[in-house]
Backbone as a chain_set.jsonl record, in Angstrom:
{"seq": "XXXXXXXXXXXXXXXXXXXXXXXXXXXXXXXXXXXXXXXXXXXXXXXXXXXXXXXXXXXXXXXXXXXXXXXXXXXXXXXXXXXXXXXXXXXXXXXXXXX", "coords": {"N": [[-131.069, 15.573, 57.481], [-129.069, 17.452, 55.484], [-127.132, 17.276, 52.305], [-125.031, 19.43, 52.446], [-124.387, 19.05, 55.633], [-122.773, 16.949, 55.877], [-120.038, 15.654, 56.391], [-117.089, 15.339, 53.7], [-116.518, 13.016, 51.512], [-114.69, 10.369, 52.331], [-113.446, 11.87, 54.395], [-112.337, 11.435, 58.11], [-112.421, 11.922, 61.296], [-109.469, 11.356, 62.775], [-109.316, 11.14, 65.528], [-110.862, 9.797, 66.59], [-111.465, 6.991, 66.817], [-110.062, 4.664, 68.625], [-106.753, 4.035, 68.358], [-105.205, 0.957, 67.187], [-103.446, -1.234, 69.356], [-100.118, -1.208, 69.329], [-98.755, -4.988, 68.251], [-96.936, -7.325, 69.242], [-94.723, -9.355, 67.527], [-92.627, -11.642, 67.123], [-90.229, -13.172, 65.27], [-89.349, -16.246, 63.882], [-88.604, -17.485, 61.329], [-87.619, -16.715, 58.475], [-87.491, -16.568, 54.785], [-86.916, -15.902, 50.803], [-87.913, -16.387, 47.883], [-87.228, -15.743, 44.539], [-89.37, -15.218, 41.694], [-90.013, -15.381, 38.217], [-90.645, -12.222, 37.588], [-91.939, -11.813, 40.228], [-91.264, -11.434, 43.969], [-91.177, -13.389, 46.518], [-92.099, -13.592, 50.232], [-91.689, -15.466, 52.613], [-92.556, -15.487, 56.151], [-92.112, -16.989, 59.115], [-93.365, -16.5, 62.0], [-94.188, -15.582, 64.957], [-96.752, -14.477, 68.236], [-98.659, -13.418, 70.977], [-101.098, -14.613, 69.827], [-100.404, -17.272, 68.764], [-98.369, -19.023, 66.877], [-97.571, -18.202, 62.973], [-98.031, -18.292, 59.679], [-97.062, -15.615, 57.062], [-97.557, -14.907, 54.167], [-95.56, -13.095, 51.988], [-96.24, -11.454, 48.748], [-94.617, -9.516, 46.466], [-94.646, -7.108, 44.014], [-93.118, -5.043, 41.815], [-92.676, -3.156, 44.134], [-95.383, -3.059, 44.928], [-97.676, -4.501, 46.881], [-98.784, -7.735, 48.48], [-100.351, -9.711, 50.893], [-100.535, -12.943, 52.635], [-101.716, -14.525, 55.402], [-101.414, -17.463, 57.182], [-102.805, -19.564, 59.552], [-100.837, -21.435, 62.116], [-101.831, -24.383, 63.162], [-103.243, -24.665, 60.711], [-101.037, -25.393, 58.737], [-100.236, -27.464, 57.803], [-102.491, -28.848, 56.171], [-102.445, -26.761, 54.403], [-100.01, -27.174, 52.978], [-100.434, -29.814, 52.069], [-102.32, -29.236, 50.546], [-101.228, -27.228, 48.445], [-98.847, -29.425, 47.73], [-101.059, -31.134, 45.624], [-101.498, -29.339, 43.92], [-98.611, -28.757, 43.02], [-98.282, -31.6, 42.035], [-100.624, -31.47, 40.378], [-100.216, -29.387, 38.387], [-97.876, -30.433, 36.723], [-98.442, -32.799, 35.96], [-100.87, -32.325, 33.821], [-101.695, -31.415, 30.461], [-100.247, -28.459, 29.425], [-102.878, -25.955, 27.878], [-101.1, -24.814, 25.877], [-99.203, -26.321, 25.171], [-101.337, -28.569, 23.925], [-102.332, -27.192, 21.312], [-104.465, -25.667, 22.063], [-106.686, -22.816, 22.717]], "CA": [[-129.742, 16.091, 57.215], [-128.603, 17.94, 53.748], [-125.662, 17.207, 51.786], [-124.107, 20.391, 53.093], [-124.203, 18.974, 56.983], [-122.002, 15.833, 56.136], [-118.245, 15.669, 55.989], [-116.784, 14.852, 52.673], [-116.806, 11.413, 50.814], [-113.969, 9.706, 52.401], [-112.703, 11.943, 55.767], [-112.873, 10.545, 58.928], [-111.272, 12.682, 62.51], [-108.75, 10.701, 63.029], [-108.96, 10.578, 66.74], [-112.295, 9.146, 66.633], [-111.162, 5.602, 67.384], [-108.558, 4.719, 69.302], [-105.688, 3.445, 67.69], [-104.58, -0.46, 68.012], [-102.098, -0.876, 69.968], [-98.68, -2.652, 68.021], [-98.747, -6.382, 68.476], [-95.72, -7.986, 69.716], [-94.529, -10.262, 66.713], [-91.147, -12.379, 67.097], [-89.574, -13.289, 63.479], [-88.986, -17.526, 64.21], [-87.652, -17.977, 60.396], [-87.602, -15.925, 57.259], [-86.691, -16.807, 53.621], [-87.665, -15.427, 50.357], [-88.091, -16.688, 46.779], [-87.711, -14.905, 42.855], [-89.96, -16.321, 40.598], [-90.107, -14.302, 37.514], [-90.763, -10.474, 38.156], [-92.377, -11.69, 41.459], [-90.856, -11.602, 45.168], [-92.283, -13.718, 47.98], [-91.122, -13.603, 51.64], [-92.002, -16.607, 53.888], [-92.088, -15.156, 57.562], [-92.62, -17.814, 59.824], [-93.996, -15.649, 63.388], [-95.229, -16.491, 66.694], [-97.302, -13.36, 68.996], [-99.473, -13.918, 71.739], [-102.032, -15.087, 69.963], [-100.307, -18.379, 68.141], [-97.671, -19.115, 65.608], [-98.796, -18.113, 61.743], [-97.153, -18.106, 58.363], [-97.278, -14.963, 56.865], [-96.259, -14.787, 52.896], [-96.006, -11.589, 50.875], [-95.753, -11.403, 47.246], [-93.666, -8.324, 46.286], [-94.077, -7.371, 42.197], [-92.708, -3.614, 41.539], [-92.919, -2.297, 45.104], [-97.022, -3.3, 45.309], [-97.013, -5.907, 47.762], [-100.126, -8.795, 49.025], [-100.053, -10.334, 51.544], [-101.483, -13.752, 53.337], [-101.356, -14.918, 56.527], [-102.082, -18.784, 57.642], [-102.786, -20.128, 61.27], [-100.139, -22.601, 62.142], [-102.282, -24.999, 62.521], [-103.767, -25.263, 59.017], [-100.179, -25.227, 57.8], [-99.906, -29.102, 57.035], [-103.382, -28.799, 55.311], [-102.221, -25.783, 53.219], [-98.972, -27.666, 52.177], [-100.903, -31.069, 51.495], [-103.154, -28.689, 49.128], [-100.053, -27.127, 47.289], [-98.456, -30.526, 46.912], [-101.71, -31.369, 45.128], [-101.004, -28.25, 42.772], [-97.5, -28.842, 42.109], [-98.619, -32.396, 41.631], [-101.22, -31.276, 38.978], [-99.395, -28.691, 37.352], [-96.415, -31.178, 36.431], [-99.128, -33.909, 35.262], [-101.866, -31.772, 33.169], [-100.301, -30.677, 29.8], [-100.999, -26.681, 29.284], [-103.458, -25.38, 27.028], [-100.544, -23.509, 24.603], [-99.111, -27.71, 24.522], [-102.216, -28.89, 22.925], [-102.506, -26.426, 20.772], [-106.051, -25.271, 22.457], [-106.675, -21.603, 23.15]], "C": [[-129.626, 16.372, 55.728], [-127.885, 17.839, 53.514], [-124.785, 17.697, 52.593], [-123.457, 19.796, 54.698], [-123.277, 17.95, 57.202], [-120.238, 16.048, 55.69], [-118.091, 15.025, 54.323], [-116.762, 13.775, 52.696], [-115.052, 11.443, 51.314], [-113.071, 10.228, 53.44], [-113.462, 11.643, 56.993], [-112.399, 11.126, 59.901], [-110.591, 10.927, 62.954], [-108.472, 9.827, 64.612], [-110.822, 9.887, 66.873], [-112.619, 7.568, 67.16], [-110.231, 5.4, 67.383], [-107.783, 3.97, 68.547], [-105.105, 1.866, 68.497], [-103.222, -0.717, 67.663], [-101.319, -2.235, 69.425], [-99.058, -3.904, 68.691], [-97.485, -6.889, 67.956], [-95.56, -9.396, 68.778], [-92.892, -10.818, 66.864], [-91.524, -13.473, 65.91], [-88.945, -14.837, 64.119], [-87.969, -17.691, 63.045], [-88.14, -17.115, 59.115], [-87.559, -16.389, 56.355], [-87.744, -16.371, 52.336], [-86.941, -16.281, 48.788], [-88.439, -16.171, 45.483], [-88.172, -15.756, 42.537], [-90.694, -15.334, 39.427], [-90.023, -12.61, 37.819], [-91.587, -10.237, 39.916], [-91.329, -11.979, 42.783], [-91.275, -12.162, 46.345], [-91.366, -14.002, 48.623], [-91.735, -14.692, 52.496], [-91.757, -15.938, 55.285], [-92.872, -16.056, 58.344], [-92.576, -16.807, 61.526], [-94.687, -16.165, 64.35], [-95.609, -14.41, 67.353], [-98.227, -14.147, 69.336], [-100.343, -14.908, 71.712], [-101.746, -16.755, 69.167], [-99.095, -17.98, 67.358], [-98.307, -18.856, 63.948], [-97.332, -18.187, 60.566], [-97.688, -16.68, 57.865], [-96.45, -15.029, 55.161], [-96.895, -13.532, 51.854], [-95.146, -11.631, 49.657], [-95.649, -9.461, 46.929], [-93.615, -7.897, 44.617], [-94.218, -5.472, 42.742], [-93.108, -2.984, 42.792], [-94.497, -2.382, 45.378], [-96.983, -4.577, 45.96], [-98.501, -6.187, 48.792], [-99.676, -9.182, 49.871], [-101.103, -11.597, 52.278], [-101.276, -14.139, 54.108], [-101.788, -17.104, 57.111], [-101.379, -18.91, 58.819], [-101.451, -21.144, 61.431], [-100.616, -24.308, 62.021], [-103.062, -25.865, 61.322], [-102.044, -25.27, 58.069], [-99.824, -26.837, 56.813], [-101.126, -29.181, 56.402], [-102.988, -27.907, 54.334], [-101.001, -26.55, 52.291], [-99.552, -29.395, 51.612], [-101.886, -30.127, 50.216], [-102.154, -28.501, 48.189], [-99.207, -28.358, 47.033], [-99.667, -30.591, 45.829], [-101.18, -30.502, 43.621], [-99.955, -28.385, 42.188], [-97.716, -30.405, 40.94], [-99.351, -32.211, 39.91], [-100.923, -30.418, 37.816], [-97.908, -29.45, 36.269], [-97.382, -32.82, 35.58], [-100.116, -33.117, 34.01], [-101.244, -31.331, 31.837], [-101.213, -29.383, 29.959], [-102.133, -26.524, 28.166], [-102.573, -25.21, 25.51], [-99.438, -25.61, 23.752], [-99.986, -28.453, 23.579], [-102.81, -28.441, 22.135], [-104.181, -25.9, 21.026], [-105.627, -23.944, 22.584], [-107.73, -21.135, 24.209]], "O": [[-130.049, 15.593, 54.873], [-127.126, 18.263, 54.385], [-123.979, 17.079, 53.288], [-122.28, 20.011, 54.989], [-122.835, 17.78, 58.338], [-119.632, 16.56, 54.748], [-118.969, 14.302, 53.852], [-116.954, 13.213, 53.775], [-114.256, 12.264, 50.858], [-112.054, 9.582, 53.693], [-114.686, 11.575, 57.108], [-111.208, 11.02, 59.607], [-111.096, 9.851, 63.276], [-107.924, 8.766, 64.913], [-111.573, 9.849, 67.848], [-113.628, 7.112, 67.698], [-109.396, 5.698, 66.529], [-108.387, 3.058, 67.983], [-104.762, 1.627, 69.655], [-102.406, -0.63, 66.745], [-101.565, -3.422, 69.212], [-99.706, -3.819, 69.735], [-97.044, -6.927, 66.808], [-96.132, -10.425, 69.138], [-92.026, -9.989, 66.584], [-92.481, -14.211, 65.679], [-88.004, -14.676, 64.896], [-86.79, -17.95, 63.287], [-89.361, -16.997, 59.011], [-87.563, -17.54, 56.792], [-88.967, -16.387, 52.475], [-85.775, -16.656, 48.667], [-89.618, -16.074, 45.143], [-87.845, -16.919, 42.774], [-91.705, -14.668, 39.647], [-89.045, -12.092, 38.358], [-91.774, -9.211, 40.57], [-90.501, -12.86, 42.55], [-91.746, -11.429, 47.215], [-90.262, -14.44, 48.301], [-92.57, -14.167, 53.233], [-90.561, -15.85, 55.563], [-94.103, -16.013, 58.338], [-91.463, -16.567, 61.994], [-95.575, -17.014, 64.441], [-94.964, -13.416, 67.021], [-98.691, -15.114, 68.733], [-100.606, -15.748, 72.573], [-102.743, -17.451, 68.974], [-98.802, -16.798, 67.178], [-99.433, -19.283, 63.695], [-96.112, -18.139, 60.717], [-98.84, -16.457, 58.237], [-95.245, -15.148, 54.943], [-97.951, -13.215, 51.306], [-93.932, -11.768, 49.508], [-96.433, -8.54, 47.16], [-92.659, -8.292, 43.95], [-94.944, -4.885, 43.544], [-93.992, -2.144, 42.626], [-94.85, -1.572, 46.236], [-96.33, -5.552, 45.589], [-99.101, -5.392, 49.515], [-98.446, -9.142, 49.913], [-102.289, -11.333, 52.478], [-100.1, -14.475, 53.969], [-102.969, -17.419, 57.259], [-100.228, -18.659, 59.176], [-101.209, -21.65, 60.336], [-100.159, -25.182, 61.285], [-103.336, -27.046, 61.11], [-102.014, -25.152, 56.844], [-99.383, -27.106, 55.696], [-100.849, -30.036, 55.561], [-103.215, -28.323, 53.198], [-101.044, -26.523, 51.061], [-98.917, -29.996, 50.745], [-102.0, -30.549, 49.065], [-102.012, -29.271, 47.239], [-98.756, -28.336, 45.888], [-99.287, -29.969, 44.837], [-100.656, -30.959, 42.604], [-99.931, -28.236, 40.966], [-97.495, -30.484, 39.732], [-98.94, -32.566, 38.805], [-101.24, -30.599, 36.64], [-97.244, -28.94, 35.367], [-96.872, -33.638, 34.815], [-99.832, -33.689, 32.957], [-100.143, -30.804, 31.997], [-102.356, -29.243, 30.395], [-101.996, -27.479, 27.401], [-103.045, -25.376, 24.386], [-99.171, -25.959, 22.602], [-99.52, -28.936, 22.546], [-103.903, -28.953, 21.892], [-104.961, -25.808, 20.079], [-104.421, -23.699, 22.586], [-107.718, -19.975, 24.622]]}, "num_chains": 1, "name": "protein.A"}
């Protein structure tokens, strides 16, 4: 095959693979949190396949997102205790005058 015979760098026919089909999500509990110039949304969700946490950080309309299983949720929140824990014990860098 020669250059010429291949489709461009980055199109794809669209119908080429079938499209997946929506997944049925019911919204259990919501709530969202400013923290500086950032926006995060807590959506607590259940669909077929389990309950999950879903949290999206929101800065200027560009927006991440992460999802956790339900069951790892009491492991994920025993980790972030840890973090708040160590963030509130450690002094900073800009405290001890280090750089």
């Amino acid at each position: 095959m020669i250059s010429n015979d291949r489709p461009p760098y980055g199109t794809r026919a669209y119908g080429s693979f079938p499209p997946k089909p929506p997944v049925n999500e019911e919204t259990l509990k919501s709530d969202k949190v400013q923290i500086e110039r950032k926006t995060f949304v807590f959506t607590l969700k259940e669909n077929p396949r389990g309950r999950f946490l879903r949290i999206t950080e929101d800065v200027g309309g560009r927006r991440d997102t992460i999802i956790i299983p339900a069951p790892g949720l009491e492991d994920f929140k025993r980790l972030l205790d840890g973090m708040v824990k160590a963030s509130g014990e450690a002094p900073s860098k800009t405290e001890t005058g280090e750089s």
